XYZ file of C-alpha atoms in Angstrom:
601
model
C 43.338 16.413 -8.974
C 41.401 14.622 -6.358
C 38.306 13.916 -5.618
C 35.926 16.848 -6.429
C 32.464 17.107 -4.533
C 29.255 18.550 -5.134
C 27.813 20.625 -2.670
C 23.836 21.560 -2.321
C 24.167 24.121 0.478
C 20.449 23.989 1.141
C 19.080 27.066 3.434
C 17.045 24.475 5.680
C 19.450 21.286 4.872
C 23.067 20.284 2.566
C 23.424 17.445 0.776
C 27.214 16.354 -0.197
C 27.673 13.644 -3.422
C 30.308 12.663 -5.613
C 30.805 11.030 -8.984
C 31.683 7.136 -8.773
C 33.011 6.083 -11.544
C 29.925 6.904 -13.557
C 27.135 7.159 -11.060
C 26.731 10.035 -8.598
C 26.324 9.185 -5.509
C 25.379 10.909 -1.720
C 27.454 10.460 0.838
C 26.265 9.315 4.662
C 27.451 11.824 7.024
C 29.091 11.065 10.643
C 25.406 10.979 11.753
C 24.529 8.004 9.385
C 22.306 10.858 7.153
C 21.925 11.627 3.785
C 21.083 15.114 4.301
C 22.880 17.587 6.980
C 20.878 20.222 8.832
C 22.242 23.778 7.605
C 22.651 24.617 11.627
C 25.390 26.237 13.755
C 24.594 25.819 17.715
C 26.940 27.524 20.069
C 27.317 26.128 23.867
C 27.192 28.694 26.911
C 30.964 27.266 26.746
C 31.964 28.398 23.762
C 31.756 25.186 21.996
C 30.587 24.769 18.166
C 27.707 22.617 16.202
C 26.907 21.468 13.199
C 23.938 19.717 11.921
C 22.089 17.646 13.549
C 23.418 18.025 17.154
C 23.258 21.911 16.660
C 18.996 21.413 15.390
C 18.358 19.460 18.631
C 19.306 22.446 20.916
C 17.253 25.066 18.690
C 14.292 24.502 21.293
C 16.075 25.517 24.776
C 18.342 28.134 22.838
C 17.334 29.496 20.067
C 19.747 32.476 20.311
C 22.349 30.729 19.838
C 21.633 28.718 17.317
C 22.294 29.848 13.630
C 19.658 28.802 10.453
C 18.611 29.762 7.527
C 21.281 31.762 7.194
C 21.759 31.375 3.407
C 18.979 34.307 3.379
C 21.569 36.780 4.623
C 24.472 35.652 2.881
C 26.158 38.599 0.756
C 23.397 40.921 2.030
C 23.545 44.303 3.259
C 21.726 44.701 6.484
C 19.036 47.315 5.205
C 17.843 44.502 2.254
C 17.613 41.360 5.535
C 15.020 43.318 7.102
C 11.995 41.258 5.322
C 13.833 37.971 6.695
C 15.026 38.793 10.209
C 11.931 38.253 11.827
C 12.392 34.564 10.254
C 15.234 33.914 12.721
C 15.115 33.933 16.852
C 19.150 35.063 16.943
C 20.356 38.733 16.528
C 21.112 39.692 12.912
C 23.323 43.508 13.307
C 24.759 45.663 11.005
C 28.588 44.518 10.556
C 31.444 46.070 8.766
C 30.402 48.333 5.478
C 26.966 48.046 6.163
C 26.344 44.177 5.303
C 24.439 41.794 7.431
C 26.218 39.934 10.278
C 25.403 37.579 13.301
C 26.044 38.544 16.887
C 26.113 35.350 18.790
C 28.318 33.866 21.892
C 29.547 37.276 22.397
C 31.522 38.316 18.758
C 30.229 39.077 14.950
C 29.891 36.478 12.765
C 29.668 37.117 9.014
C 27.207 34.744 7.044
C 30.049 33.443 4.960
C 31.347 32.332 8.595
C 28.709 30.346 9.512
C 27.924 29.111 6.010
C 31.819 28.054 6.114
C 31.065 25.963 9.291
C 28.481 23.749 7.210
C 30.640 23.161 4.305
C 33.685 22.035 6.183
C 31.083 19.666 8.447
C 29.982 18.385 4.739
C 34.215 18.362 3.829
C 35.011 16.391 6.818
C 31.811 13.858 6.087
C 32.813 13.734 2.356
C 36.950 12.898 4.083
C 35.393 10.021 6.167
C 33.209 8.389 3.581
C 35.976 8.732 0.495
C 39.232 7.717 3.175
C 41.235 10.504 1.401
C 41.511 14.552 1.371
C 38.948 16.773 -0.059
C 40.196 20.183 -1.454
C 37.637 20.857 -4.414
C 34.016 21.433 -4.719
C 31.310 22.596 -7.039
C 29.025 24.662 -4.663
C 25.246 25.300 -5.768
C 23.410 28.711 -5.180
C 19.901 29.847 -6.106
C 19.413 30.645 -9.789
C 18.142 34.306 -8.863
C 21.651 35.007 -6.223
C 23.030 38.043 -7.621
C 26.982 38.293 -7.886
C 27.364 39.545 -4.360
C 25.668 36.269 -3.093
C 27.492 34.205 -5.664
C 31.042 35.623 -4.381
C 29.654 35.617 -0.753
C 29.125 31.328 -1.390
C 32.410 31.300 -2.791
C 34.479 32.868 -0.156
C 32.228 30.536 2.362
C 34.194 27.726 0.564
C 37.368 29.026 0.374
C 37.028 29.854 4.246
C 35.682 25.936 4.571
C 39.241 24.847 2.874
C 37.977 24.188 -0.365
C 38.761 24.919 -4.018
C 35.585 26.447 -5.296
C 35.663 25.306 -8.773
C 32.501 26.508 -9.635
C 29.400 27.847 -8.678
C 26.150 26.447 -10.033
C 22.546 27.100 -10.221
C 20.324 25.110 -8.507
C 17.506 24.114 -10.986
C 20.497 24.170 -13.258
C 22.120 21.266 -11.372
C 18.787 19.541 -11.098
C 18.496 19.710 -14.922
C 22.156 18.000 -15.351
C 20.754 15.703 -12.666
C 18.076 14.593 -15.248
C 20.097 15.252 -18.265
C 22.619 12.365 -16.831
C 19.981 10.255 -15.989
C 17.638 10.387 -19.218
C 19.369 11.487 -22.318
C 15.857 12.220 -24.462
C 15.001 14.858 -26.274
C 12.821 17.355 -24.125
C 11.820 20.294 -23.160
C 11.713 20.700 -19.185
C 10.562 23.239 -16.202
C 12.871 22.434 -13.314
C 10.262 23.860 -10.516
C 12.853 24.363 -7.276
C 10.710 25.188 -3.963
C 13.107 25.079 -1.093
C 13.339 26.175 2.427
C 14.319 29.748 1.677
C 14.422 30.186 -2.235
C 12.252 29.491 -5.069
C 13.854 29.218 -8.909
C 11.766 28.186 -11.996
C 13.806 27.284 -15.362
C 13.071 26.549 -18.443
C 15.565 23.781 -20.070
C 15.635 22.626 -23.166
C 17.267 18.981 -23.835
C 18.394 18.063 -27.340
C 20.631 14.701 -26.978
C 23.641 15.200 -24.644
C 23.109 18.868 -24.561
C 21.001 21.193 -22.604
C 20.468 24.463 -22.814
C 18.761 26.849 -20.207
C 16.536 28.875 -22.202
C 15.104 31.259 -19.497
C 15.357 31.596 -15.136
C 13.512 33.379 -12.540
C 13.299 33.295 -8.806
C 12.614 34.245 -5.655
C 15.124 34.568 -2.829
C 12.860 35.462 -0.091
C 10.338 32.868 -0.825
C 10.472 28.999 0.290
C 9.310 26.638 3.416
C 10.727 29.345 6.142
C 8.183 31.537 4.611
C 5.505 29.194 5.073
C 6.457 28.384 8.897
C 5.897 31.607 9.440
C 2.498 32.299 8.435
C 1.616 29.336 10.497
C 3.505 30.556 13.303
C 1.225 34.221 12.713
C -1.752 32.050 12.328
C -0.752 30.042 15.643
C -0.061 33.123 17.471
C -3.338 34.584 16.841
C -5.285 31.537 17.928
C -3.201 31.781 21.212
C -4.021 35.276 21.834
C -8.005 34.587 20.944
C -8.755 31.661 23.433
C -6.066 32.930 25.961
C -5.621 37.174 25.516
C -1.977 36.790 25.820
C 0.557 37.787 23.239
C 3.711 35.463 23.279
C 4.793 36.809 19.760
C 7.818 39.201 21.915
C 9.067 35.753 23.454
C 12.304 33.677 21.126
C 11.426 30.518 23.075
C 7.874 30.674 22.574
C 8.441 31.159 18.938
C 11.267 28.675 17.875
C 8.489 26.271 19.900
C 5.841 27.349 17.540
C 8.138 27.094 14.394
C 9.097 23.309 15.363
C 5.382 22.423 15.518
C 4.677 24.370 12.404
C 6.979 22.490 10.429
C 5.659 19.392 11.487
C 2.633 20.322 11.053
C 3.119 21.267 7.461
C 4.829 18.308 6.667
C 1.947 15.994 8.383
C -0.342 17.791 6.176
C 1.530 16.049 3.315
C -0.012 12.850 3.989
C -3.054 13.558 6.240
C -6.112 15.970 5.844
C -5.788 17.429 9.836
C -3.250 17.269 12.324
C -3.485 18.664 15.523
C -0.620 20.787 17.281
C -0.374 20.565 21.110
C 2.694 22.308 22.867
C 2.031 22.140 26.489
C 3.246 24.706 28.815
C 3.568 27.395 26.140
C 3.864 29.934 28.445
C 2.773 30.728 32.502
C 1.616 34.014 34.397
C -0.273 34.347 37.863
C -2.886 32.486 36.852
C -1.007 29.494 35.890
C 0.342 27.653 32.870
C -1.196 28.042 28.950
C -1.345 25.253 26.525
C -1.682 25.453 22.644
C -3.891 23.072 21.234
C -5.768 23.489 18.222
C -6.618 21.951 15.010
C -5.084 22.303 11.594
C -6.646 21.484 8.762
C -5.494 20.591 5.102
C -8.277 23.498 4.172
C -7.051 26.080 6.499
C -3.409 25.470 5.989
C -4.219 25.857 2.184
C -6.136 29.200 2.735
C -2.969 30.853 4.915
C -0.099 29.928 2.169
C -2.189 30.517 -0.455
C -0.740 33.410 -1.540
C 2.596 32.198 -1.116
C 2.186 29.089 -3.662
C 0.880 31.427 -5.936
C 3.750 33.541 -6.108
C 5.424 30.594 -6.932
C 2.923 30.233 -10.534
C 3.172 34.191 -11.321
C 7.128 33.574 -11.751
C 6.214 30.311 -13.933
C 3.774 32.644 -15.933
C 7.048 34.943 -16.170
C 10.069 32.882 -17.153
C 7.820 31.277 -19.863
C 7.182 34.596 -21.132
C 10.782 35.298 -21.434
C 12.027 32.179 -22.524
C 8.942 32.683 -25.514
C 7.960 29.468 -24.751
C 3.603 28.499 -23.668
C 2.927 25.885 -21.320
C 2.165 23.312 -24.636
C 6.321 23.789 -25.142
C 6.916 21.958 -22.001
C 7.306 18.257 -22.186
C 7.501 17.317 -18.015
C 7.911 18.907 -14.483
C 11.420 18.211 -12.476
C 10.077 18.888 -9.004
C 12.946 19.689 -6.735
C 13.455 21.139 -2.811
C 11.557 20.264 0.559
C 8.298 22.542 -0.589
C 7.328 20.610 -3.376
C 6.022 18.185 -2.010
C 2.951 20.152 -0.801
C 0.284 18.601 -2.269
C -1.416 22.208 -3.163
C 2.256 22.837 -4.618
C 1.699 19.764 -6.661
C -1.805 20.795 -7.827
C -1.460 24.261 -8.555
C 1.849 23.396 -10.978
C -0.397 20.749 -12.993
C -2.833 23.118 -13.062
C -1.044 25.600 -14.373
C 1.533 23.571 -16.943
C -1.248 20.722 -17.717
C 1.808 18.476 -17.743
C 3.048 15.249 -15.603
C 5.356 15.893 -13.062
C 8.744 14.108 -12.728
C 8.909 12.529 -8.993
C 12.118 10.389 -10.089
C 14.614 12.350 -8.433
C 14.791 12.934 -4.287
C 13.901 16.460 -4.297
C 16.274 16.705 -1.113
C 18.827 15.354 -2.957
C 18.900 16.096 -6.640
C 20.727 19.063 -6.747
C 23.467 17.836 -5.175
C 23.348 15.139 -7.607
C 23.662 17.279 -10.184
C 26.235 19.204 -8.721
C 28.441 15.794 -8.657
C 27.850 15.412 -12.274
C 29.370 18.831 -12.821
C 32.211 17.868 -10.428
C 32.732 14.718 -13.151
C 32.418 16.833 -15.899
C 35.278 18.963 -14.877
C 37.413 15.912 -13.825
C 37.122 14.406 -16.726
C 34.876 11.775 -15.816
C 31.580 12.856 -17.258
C 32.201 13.418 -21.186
C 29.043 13.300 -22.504
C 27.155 15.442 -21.112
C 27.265 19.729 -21.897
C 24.669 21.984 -20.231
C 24.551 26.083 -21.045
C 23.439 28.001 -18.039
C 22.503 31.732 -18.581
C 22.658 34.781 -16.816
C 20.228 35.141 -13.958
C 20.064 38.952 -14.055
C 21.234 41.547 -16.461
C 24.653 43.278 -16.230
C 25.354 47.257 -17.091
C 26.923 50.486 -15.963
C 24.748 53.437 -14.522
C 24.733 56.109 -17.585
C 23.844 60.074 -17.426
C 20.690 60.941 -15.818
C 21.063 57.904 -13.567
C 20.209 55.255 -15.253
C 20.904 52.115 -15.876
C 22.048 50.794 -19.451
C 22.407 47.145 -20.253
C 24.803 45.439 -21.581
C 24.628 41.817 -21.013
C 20.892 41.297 -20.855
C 19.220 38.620 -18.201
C 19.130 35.376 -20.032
C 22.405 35.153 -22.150
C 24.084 32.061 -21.964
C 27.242 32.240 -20.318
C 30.456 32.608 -19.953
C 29.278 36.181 -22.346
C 31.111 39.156 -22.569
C 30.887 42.942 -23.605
C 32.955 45.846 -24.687
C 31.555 48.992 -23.999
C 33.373 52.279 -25.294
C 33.827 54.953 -22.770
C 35.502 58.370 -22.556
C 35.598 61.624 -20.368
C 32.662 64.359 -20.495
C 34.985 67.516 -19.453
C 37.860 68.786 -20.980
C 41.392 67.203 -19.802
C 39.886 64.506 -17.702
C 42.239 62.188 -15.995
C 39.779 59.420 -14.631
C 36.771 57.784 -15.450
C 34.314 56.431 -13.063
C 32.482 53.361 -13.452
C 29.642 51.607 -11.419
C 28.737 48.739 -12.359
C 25.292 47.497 -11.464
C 23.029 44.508 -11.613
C 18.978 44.293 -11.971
C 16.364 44.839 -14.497
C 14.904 48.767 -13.575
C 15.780 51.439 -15.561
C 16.747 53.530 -12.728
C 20.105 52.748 -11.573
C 18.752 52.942 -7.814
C 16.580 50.173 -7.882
C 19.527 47.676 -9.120
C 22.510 45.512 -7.285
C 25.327 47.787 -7.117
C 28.568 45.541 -7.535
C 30.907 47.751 -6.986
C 32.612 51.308 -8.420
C 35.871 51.692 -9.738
C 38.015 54.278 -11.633
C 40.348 54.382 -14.521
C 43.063 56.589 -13.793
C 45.955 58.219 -15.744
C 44.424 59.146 -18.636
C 46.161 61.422 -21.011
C 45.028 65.081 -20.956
C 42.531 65.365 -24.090
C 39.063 67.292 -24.860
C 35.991 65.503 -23.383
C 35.098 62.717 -25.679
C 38.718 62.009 -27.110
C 40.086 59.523 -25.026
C 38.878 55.816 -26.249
C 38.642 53.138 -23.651
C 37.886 49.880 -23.949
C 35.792 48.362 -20.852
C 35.636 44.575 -21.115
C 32.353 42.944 -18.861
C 32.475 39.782 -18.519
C 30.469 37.171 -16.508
C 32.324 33.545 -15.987
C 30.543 30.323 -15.871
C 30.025 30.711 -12.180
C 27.815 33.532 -12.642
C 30.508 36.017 -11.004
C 31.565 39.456 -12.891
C 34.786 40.297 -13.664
C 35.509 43.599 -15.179
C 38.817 44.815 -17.912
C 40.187 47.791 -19.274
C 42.264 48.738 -22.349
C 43.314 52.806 -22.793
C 43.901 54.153 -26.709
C 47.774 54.108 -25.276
C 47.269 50.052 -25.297
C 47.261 49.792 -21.064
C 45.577 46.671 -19.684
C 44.051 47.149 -16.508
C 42.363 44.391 -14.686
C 39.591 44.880 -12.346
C 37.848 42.215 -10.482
C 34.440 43.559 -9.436
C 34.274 42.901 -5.792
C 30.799 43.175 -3.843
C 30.653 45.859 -1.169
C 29.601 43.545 1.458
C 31.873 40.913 0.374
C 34.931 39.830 2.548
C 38.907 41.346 1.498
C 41.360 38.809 1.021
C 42.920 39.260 4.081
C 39.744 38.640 5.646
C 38.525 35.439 4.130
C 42.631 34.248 5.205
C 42.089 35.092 8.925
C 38.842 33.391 8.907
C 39.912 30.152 7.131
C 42.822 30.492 9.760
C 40.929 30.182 12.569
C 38.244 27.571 10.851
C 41.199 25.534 10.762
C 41.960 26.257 13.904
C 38.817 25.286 15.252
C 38.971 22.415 13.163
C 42.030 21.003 14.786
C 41.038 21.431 18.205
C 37.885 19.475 17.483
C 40.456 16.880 15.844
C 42.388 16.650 19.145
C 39.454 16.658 20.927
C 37.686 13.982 19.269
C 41.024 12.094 19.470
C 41.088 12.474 23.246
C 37.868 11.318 23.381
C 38.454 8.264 21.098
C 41.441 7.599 23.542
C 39.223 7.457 26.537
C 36.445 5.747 25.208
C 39.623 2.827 24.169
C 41.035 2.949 27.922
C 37.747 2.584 28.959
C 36.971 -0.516 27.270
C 40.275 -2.100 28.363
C 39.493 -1.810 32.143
C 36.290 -3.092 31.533
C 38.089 -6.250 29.983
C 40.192 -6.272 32.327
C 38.091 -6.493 35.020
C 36.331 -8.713 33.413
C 39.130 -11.178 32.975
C 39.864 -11.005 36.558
C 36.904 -12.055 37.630
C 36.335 -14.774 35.126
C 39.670 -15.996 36.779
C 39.929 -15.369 40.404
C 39.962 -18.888 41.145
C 43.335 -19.430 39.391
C 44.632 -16.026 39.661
C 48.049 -16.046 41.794
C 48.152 -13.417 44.420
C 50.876 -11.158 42.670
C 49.304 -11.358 39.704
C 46.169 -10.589 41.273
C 47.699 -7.623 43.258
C 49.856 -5.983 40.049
C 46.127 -5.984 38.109
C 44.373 -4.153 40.748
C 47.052 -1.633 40.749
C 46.676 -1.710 36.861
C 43.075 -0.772 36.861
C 43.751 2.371 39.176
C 46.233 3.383 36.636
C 43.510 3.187 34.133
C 41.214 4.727 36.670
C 43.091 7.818 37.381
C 44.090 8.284 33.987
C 40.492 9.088 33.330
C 39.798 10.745 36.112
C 42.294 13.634 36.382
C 44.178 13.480 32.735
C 42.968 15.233 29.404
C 46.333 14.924 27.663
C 46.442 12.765 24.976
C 50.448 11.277 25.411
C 49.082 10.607 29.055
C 45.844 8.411 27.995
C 48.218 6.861 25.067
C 50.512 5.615 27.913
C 47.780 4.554 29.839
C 46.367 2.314 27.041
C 49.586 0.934 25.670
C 50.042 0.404 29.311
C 47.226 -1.829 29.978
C 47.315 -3.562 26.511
C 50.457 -5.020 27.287
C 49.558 -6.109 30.782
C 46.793 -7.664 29.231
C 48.473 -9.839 27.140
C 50.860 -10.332 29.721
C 48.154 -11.568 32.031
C 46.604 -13.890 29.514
C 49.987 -15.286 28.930
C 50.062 -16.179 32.687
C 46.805 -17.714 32.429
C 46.858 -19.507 29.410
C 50.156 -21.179 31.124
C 48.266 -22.149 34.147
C 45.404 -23.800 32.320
C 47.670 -25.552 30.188
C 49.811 -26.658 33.545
């Protein structure tokens, strides 16, 4: 096995890290970063980005540049309404009804795009380690269901990677601390992110730590925020101007930029004010934005968001039966936390210090590396039992929906359920499995139907089969069968919107695809760049020497340099440029020979 990484793919920014030897550790990106922006650009060309090249052109086209699209992933398009209007691209109903991208003229499905990060983070993670990566622990929000979780998965497979297992986030965040600390405690890992919120409740006894209750939010983090700024910005526009700008993509990726910054100046200072100049123009001329945000005001418009954030803590202590006096510290973890009303409200509410140790950018992918180490082998003392995020059943008579792995049991868990026909001479049973907490089987995550066929003809209620549920330690349901005539069947629940295996192969095809042209490109360019350079020190020489240079010599290095020249002038092939520079490396040294022979003459 090689080197396996640990992946936070963050909806706003990914962080990449590894185990060395016994320390995790982040890895620098191409860039020189620690953390990579979770953004696809596409040029009018055709041509891809990733990260932070891809963030800089969100301003001047913001349709064709992809974020935040971990809110979509392993969505259907009729549950992404509530976050489209997060996003200045075109979200569309693709194939089977699930959520896809239309940008640069084709469909893209999240797991695409997500793909396109996590092979930028496999190529940085290539660089920094000088070998191969193939394997990767990937972290998702505690509260994904198993359609998300598979979505994140196939993502990775489509990347080139080995998923070896998916992970929660607070979850990683908690090994993060377990690996660091080692004492005896009971913990609240409080994860506010760009696009997701997840509260746990972990309890540490020596090297072991077990999650003891989880809860989240998937449609509530920093994008969330943004926005009501962006509604709040909007409406001071329209007041002192009476001009609504709230139809315009341009307008409002503008007013997102400066309401990030704003937020994040707010962190430090009690007002900053936001100026965007030029906002917009009609007859009468150009419009400016300038107003005043204060720490007050900005506290008054998210209020209601950070408090959504304290009626899930109220929650997951419920269910973990657990009061706020159980709790020992505060892991504060993603982008949001650092809010200083974030910071206040969750002292308020726990009474408890709060643990600013860890980088809150970075400690889930921390954690995530210490799970890579524990698989390799590396890590051996250190166990940590995750739990089920949301419960598991099968939609019953009258339809509803009957539990059978309730939310909160520590996985990997399992069930047998006994089922059996309800009319005479049956020869199939259907099944549809469902995820959620309502009794009505409507209001739950449907994962996905299938039917036992074959059965024997018998009265309703004679046939005995054995249905096996079982959730892995990934979080992701798998699904058996056993007949009363002994017949295994093996069913992998797959999520409607989720990608066929035929799929996810053509996609990783033409990722690496992709990927190889960018190789060839980026060799080109590295060619150029190296012919280049040897003209310049060519000329260079020549002109340091003119006054000794013999006229042949003189005349064969002129017609050097417009080889060179013309090499980069009219040739993109990369045997051409490599003849080129071999070319003028050797008449190089062959010059300096001549040179070094005349000095010494």
């Amino acid at each position: 096995m090689g080197k396996v990484i640990g992946i936070d793919l963050g909806t706003t920014n990914s962080v990449v890290a590894f185990m060395d030897r016994l320390e995790p550790k982040v890895i620098i990106n191409e860039e020189g970063g620690r953390v990579t922006p979770s953004v696809v650009g596409f040029s009018k060309a055709g041509e891809r980005f990733v990260g932070e090249i891809a963030k800089r052109q969100m301003l001047i086209n913001p349709e064709a540049t992809i974020h935040s699209v971990k809110r979509f992933i392993g969505k259907r398009y009729r549950e992404a309404g509530r976050d489209i209007p997060l996003v200045n691209y075109e979200i569309v109903e693709g194939k089977s009804g699930d959520a896809a991208i239309s940008v640069a003229g084709r469909l893209y499905t999240p797991q695409e795009i997500s793909a396109f990060v996590l092979q930028k983070l496999k190529g940085s993670a290539e660089d920094f380690l000088g070998e191969p990566v193939t394997e990767a622990i990937i972290t998702v929000p505690a509260h994904f269901n198993d359609r998300q979780r598979q979505a994140t998965k196939d993502a990775g497979t489509i990347a080139g990677l080995n998923v070896l297992r998916i992970i929660n986030e607070p979850t990683a965040a908690a090994l993060a601390y377990l690996h660091d600390r080692k004492k005896n405690a009971t913990i609240a890992v409080f994860d506010f992110g760009g696009g997701t919120f997840d509260i746990s409740i972990v309890n540490i006894n020596g090297d072991i730590g077990e999650v003891r209750a989880t809860r989240g939010n998937n449609a509530l983090g920093g994008a969330d925020i943004d926005r009501a700024l962006v509604d709040w910005l909007l409406e001071e526009f329209r007041q002192e101007h009476g001009v609504d700008v709230s139809g315009d993509r341009i307008v409002r990726q503008r007013l997102r930029d400066a309401a990030e910054r704003g937020k994040i100046e707010l962190s430090t200072a009690m007002e900053t004010d936001i100026q965007l100049p030029f906002l917009t123009a009609d007859a009468s001329g150009p419009r400016h934005l300038q107003v005043a945000l204060t720490r007050a005001t900005f506290e008054m418009l998210v209020g209601p968001l950070l408090e959504r954030t304290i009626e899930e803590c109220r929650k997951v202590l419920q269910e973990s039966g657990m009061g706020v006096k159980d709790i020992d510290e505060i892991v504060m973890v993603g982008g949001s936390s650092r809010i200083p009303r974030v910071k206040d409200l969750v002292k308020e509410f726990f009474g408890r210090p709060l643990n600013h140790a860890f980088n809150p950018d970075e400690v889930v992918a921390i954690g995530a590396a210490v799970q890579a180490g524990i698989l390799e082998g590396e890590v051996k003392s250190v166990t940590l039992l995750d739990v089920t995020n949301l419960s598991l059943g099968i939609e019953v008579e009258g339809r509803r929906f009957a539990k059978l792995i309730p939310k909160n049991t520590t996985i990997p868990a399992q069930k047998v359920q006994l089922v059996s026909t309800v009319i005479d001479n049956q020869r199939a049973v259907k099944i549809h499995v469902l995820q959620g907490e309502s009794a009505l089987a409507s209001e739950n995550v449907s994962l996905g139907e299938f039917e036992l066929v074959g059965l024997d003809a018998a009265a309703r209620g004679s046939p005995r089969i054995e249905v096996k549920f079982a959730i892995d330690a990934s979080g992701i349901v798998s699904v058996s069968a056993r007949d009363g005539r002994g017949v295994h069947n093996q069913i992998t629940i797959r999520a409607p919107t989720g990608l066929s295996k035929a799929e996810i192969e053509d996609a990783r095809a033409e990722a690496d695809a992709h990927q190889s042209r960018r190789d060839k490109a980026s060799e080109s360019t590295e060619l150029r760049f190296t012919v280049e350079k040897q003209i310049v020190a060519l000329e260079t020489l020549i002109r340091e020497h003119k006054a000794v240079l013999h006229k042949q010599d003189a005349a064969e290095a002129e017609q050097a340099l417009k080889r060179g020249r013309m090499a980069l002038a009219k040739s993109t092939d990369k045997g051409n440029l490599q003849d080129t520079s071999n070319y003028l490396k050797r008449f190089a040294a062959h010059l300096q020979e001549k040179l070094t022979a005349v000095h010494l003459g």
